[in-house]
Short mmCIF file of C-alpha atoms and ligand atoms in Angstrom, two decimals:
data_model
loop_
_atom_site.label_atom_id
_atom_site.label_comp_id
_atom_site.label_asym_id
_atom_site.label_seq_id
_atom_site.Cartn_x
_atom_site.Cartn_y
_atom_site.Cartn_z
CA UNK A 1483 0.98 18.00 -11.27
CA UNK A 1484 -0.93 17.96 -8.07
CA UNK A 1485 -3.83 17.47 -10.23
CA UNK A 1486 -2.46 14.98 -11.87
CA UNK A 1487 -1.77 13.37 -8.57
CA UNK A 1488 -5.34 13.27 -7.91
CA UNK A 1489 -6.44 12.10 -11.33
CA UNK A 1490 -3.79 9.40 -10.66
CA UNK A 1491 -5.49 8.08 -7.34
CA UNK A 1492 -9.08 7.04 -9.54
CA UNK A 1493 -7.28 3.81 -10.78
CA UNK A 1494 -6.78 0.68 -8.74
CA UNK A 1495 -3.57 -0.79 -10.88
CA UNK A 1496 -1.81 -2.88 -8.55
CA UNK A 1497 0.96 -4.46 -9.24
CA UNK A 1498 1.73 -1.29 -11.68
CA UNK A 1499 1.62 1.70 -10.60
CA UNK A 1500 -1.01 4.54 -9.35
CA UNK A 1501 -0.16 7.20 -12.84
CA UNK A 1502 -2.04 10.22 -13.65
CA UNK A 1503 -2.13 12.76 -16.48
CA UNK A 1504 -3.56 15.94 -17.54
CA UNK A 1505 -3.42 17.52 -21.03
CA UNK A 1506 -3.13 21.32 -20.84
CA UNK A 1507 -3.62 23.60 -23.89
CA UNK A 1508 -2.19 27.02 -23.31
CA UNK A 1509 -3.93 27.59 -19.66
CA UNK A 1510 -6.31 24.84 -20.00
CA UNK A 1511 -6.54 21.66 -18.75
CA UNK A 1512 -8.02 19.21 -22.34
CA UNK A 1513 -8.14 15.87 -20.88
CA UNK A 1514 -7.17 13.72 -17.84
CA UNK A 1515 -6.34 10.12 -17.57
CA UNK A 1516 -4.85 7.64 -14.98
CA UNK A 1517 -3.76 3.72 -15.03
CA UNK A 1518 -6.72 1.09 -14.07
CA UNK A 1519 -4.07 -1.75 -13.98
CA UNK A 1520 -2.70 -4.06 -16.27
CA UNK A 1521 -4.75 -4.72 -19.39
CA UNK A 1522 -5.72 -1.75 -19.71
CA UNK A 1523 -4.69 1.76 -21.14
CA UNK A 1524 -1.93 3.58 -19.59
CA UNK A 1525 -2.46 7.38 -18.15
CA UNK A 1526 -1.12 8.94 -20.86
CA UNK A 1527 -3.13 6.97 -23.38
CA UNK A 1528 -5.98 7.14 -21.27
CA UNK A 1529 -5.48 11.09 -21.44
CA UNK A 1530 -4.74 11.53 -25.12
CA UNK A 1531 -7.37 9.66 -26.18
CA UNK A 1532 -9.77 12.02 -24.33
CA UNK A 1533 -8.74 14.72 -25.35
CA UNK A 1534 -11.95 16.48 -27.04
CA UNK A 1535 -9.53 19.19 -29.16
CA UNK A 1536 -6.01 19.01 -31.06
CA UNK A 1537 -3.53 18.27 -28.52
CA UNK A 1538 -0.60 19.66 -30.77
CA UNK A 1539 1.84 22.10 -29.38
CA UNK A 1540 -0.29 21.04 -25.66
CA UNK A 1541 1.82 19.94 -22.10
CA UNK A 1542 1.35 17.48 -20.78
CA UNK A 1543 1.95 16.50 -16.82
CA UNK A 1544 2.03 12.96 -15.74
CA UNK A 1545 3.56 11.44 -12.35
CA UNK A 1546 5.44 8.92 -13.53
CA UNK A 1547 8.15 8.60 -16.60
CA UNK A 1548 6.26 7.78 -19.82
CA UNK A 1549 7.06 4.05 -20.59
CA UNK A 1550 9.08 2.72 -23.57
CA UNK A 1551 8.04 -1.48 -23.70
CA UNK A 1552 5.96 -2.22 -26.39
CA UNK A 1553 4.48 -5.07 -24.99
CA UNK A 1554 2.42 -5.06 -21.67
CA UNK A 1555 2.27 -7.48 -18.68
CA UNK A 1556 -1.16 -8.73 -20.48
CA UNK A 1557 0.95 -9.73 -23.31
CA UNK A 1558 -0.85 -6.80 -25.74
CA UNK A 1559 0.96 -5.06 -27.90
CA UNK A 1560 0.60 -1.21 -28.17
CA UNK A 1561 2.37 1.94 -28.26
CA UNK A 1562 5.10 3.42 -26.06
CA UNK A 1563 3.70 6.10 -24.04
CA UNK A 1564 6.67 8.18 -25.09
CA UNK A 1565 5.69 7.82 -28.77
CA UNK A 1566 1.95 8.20 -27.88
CA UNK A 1567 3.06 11.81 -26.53
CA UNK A 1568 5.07 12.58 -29.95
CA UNK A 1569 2.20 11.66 -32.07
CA UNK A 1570 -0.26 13.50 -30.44
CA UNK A 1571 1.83 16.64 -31.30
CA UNK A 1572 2.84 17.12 -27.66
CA UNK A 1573 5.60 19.31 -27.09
CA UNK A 1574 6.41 19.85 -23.67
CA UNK A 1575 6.02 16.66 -20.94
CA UNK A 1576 6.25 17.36 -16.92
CA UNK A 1577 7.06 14.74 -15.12
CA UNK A 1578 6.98 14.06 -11.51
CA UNK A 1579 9.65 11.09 -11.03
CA UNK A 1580 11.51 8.55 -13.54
CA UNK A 1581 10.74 4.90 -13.27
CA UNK A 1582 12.46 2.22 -11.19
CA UNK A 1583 10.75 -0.44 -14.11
CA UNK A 1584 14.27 -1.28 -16.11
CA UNK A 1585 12.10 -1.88 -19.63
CA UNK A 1586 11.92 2.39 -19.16
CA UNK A 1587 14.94 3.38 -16.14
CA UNK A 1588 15.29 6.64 -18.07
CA UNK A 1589 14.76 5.42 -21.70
CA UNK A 1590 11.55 7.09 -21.71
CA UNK A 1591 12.99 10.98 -20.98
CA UNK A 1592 15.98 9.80 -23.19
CA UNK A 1593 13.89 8.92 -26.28
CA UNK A 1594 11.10 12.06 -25.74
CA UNK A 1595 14.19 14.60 -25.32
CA UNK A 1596 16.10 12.82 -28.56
CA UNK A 1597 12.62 13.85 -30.15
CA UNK A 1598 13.28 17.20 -29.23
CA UNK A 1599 10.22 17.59 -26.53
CA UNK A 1600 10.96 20.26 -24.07
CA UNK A 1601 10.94 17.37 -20.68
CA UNK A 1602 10.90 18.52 -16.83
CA UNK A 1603 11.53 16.04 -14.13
CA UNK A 1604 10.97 16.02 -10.40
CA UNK A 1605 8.21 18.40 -9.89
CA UNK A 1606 6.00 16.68 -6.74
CA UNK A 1607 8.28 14.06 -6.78
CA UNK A 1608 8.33 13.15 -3.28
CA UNK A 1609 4.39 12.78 -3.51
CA UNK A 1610 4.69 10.83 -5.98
CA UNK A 1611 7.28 7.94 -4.53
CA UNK A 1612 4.76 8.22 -1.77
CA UNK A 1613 2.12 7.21 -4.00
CA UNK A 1614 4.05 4.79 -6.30
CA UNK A 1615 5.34 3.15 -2.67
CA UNK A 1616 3.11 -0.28 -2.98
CA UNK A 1617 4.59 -0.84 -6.93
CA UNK A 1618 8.11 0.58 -5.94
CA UNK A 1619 8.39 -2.21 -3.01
CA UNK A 1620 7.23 -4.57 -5.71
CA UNK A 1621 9.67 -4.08 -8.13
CA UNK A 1622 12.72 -3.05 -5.81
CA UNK A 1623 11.87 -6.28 -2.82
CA UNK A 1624 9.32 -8.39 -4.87
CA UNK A 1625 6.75 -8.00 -1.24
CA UNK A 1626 4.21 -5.40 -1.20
CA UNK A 1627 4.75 -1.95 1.37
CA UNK A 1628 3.92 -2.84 5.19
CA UNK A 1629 2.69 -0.23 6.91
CA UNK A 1630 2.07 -1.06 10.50
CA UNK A 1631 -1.02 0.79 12.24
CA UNK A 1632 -1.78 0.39 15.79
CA UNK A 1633 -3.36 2.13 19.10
CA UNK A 1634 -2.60 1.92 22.62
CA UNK A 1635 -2.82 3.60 25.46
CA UNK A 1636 -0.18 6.20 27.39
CA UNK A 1637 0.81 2.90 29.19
CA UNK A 1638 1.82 0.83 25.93
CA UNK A 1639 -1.42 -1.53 26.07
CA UNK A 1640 -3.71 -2.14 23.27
CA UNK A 1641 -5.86 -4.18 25.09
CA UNK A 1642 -6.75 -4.06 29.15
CA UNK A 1643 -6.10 -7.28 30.85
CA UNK A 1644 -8.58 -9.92 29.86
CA UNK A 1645 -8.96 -8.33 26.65
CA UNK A 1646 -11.40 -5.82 26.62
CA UNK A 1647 -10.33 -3.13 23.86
CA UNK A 1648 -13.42 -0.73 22.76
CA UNK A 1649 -12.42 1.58 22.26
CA UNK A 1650 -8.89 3.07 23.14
CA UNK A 1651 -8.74 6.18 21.00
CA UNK A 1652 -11.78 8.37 19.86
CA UNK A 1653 -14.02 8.51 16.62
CA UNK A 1654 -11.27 11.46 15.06
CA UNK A 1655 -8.69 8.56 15.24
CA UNK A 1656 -10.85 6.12 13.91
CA UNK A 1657 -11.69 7.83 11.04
CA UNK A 1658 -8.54 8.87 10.12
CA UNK A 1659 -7.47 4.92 10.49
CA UNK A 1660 -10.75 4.38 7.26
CA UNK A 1661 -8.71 6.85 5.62
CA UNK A 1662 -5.62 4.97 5.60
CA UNK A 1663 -7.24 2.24 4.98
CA UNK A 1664 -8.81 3.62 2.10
CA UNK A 1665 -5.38 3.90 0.84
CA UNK A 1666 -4.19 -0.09 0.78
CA UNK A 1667 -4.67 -2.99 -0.72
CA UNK A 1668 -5.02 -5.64 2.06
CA UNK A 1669 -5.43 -5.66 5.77
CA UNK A 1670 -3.64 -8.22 7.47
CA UNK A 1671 -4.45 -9.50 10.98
CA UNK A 1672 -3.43 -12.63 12.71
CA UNK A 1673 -6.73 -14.96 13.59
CA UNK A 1674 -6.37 -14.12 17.71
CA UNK A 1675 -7.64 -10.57 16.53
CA UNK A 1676 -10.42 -12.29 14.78
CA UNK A 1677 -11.24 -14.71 17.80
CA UNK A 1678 -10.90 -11.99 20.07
CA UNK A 1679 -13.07 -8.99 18.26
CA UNK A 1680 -15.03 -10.69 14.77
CA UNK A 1681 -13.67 -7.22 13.30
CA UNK A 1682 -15.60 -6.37 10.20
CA UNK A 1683 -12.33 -4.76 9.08
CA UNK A 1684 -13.70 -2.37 5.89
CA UNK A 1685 -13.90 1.17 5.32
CA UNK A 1686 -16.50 2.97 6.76
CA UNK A 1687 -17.41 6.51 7.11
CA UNK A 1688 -14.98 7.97 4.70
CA UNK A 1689 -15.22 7.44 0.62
CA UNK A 1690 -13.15 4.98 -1.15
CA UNK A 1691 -10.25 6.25 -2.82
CA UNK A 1692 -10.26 3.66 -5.96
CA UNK A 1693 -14.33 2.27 -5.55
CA UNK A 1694 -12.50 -0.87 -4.20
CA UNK A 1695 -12.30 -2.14 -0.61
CA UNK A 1696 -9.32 -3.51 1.01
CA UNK A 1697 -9.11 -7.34 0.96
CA UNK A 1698 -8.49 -8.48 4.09
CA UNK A 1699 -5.67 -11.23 4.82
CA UNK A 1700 -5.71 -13.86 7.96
CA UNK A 1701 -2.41 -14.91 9.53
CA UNK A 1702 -4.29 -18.20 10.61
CA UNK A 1703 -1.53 -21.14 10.90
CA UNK A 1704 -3.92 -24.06 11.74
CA UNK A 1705 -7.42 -22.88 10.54
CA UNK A 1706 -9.04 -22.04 13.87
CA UNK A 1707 -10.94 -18.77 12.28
CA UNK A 1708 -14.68 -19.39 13.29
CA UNK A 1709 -16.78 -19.76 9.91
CA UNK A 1710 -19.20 -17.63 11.22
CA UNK A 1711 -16.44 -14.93 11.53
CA UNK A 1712 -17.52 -11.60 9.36
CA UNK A 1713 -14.21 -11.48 7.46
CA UNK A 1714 -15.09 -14.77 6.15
CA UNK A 1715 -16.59 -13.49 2.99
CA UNK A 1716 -15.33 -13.32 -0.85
CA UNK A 1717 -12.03 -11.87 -1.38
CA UNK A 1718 -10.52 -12.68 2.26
CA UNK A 1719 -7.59 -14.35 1.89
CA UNK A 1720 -6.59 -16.51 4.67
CA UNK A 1721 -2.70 -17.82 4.85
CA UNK A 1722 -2.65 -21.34 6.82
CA UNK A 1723 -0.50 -24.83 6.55
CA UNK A 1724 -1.12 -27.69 4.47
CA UNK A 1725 -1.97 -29.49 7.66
CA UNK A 1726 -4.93 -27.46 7.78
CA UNK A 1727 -8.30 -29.40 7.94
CA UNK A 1728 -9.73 -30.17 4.56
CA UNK A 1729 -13.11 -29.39 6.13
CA UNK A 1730 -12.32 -26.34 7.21
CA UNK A 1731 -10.55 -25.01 4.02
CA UNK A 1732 -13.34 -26.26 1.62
CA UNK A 1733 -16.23 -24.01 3.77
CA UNK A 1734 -14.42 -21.23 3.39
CA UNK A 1735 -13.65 -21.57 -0.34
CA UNK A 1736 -17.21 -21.96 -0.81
CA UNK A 1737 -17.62 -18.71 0.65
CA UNK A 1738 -15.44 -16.98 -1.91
CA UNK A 1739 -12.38 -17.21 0.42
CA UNK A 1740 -8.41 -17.69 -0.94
CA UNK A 1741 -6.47 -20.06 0.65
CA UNK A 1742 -2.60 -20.12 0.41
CA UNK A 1743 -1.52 -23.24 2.52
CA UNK A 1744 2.59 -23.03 3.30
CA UNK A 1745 3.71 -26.04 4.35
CA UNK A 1746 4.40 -25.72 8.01
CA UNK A 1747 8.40 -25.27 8.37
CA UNK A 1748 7.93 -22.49 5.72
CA UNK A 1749 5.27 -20.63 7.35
CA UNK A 1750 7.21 -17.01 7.83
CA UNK A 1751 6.67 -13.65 7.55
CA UNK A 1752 9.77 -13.72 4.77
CA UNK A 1753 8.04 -16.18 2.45
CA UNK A 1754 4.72 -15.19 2.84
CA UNK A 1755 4.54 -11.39 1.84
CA UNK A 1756 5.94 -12.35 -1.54
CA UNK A 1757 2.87 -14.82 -2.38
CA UNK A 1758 0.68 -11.40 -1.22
CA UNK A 1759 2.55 -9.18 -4.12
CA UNK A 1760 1.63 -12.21 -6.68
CA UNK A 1761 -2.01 -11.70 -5.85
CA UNK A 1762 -1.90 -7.87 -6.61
CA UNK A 1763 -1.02 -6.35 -3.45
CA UNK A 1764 0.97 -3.45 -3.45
CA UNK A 1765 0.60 -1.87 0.05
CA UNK A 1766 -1.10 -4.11 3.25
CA UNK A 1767 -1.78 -1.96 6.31
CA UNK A 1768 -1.07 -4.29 9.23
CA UNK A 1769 -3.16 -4.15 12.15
CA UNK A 1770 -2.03 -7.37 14.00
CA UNK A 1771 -1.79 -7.68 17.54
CA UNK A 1772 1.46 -7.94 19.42
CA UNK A 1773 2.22 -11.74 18.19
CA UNK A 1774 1.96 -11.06 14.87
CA UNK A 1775 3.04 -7.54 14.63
CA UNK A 1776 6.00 -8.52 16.60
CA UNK A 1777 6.99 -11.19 13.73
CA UNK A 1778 6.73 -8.56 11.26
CA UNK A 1779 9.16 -5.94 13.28
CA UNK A 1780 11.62 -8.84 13.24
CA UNK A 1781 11.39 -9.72 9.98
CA UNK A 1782 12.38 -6.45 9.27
CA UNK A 1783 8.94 -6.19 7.16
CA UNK A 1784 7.54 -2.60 8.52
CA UNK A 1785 8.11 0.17 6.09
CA UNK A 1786 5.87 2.81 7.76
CA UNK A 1787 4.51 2.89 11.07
CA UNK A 1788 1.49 4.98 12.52
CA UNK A 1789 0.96 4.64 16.10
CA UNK A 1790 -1.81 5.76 17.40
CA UNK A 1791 -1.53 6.94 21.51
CA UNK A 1792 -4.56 8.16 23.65
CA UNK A 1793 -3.90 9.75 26.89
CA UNK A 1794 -5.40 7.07 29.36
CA UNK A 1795 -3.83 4.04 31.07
CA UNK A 1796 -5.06 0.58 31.99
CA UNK A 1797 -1.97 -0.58 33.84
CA UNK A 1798 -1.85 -4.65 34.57
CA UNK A 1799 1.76 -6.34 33.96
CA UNK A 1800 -0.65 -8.97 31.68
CA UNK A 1801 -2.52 -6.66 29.60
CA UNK A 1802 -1.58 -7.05 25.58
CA UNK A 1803 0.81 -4.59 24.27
CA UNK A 1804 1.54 -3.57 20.97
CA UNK A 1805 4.82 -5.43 20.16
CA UNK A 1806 5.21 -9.30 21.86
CA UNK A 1807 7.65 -11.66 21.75
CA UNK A 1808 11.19 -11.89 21.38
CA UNK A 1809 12.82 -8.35 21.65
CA UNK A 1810 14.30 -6.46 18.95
CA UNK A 1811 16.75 -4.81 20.96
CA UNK A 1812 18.08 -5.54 23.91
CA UNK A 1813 20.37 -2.45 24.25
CA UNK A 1814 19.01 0.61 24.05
CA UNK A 1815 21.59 2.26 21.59
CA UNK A 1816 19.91 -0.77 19.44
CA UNK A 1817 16.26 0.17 19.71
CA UNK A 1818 15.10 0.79 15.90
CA UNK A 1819 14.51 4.62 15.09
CA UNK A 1820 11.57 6.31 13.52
CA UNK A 1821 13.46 8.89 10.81
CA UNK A 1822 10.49 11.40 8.70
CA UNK A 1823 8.79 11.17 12.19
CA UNK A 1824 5.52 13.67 12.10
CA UNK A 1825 3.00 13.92 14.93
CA UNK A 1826 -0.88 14.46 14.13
CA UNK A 1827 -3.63 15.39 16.57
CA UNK A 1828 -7.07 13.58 17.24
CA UNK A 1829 -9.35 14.84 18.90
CA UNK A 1830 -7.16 14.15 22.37
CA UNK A 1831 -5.26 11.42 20.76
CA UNK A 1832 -1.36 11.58 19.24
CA UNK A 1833 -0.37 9.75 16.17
CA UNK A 1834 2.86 9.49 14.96
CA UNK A 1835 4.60 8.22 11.81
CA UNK A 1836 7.59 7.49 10.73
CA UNK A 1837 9.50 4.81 8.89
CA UNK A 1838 11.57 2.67 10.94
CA UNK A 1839 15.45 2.15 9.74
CA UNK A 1840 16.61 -1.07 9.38
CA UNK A 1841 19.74 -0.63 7.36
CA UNK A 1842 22.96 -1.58 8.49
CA UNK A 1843 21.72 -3.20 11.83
CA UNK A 1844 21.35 -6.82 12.23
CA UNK A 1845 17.91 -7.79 14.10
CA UNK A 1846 19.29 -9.14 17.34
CA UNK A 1847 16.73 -11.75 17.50
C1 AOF B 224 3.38 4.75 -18.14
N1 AOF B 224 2.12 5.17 -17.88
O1 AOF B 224 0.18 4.99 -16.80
C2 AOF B 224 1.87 3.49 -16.23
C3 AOF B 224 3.20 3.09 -16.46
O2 AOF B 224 2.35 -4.13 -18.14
P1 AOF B 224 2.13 -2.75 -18.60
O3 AOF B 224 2.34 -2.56 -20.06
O4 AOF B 224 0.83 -2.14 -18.15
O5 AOF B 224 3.29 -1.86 -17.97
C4 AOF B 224 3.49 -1.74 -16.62
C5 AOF B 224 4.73 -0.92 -16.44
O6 AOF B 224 4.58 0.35 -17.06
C6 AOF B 224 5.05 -0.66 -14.98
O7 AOF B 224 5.98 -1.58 -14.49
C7 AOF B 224 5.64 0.74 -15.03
O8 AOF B 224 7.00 0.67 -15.36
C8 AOF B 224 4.93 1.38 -16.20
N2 AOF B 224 3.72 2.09 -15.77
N3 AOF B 224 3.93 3.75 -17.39
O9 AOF B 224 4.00 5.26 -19.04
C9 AOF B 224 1.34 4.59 -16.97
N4 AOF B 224 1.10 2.86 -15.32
ZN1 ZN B 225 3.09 3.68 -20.76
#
């Protein structure tokens, strides 16, 4: 299964699903296959068709229930991955966690154990609802996975006064922040970052996971992003108003931009995230400044949070911190909690993660 894990990580599927499979015949692994998105062949299929030798009487391991819809999201027609397992002679199917997708909920262990295959479910599951987290939001929210990334110093600022911010934490941390990176979709920033630092905002240093960078979205309410800005290239997406300049939005459509234009009274964190999981994002790492970052804490948008903390301090009641604007507690028996908090080590730097709870509290803002 862990191999299958890894397998599962080559495809880029968004909005389905990161799935991965491996064929094993007696103590040897036949054939692999993982999930490229929709359109194209499921894991299993992927897997069975590669496999170079009879797969009857083989196991086979796959990290997510095999599906039971006949027809795909492309509209094609093709065979239930549960049946595709049957007919290949497979008697035995491992399989990490069910589906959340009602067209299979369960249907698809039903219909392989009413077949009589011997069916195991759960092993890795954990790691793989960590994995499935970007199509599991989807389905279960309809808004892709937020996970909120930032760095400041011992004295809360992620910025010194007048804005300097190179560098607060050390190459280790940086590298491990391309390696989350690596992970997502879409990194979001509001256009002040963009102003402020013309971030080139890809992944650097460390391989891509899927071959595919991160698209990178601008929270940019009235168009002020300099053209000459380096995100301003093809596949950016930048979220504005309709009362956006026509100028403006034409340049950088020519540059292979996407614009979504809200009208203004709509612009919110609420209604915007949704448009983001219609263009294929699953998970968006947000890396926002206080303003925006702020908006998404109250929104009640952050699923995971890694906060980055180097041991220096910059002081100044001005400087930029890493949450502005109204609070989201104002007690602090109200403060929202980190729960599956871990701590890593960089170099001299601390990150921790966790994912904030939000149920049963009302944001006080
Ligand atoms: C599987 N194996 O590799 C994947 C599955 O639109 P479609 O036909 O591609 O189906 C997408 C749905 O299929 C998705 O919502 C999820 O329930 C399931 N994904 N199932 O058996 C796979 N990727
Ligand atoms: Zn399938």
């Amino acid at each position: 299964m862990r191999k299958a894990l890894q397998v599962g990580l080559k495809g880029h599927p968004h909005p389905n699903p990161p799935v991965g499979a491996v064929v094993v015949q007696g103590d040897r692994v036949i054939a692999q296959g993982w999930h490229n998105g929709p359109g194209t062949p499921h894991a299993e299929h992927m897997a069975l068709d590669a496999c170079r030798e009879n797969a009857a009487g083989a196991t086979l391991y796959v990290t997510l229930e095999p599906c039971c819809h006949t027809i795909g999201r492309d509209g094609n027609v093709r065979i239930p991955c549960w049946q595709r397992c049957l007919d290949a002679g497979v008697t035995r199917v491992v399989i990490a966690c069910a589906d959340i997708d009602p067209r299979t909920a369960g249907k698809g262990i039903q219909h392989l154990l009413d077949a009589g295959v011997s069916v195991d479910v759960g092993v890795l599951s954990e790691k793989a609802i960590h994995q499935q987290r970007g199509f599991r939001s989807i389905q279960t929210a309809g808004r892709p996975f937020v996970i909120h990334k930032v760095a400041t110093t011992l004295d809360g600022h992620i910025a010194c006064e007048g804005g300097d911010s190179k560098w607060i934490t050390g190459e280790k941390s940086r590298r491990a922040v391309h390696q989350l990176r690596a992970t997502c979709d879409a990194i979001i920033v509001g256009v002040g970052t963009i102003v402020a630092d013309d971030p080139d905002l890809t992944v650097r240093s460390v391989p891509l996971v899927s071959g595919r960078q991160p698209r990178v979205v601008v929270f940019d309410r009235s168009l002020r992003m300099p053209e000459s800005a380096r995100v301003a290239r093809q596949g950016t997406v930048i979220v504005t108003t309709s009362d956006a300049p026509g100028a403006a939005t034409d340049a950088f459509k020519q540059k292979g931009c996407h614009i979504i234009a809200l009208d203004a009274d709509t612009y919110t964190v609420e209604n915007i995230l949704p448009m983001l999981a219609d263009i294929g994002m699953g998970i968006v790492l947000l890396e926002a400044g206080g303003v925006l970052s702020g908006a998404f804490y109250r929104a009640r948008y952050v699923d995971e949070v890694h906060w980055y903390i180097a041991p220096k301090v910059v002081g100044g009641g001005n400087a930029p911190v890493g949450l502005a604007g109204s609070p989201l507690a104002t007690r602090m028996n109200r403060a929202i909690e980190l729960t599956q908090m871990q701590m890593h080590r960089y170099g001299v730097d601390v990150c921790i993660t966790g994912r904030p709870v939000w149920e049963g509290r009302e944001a006080e803002s």
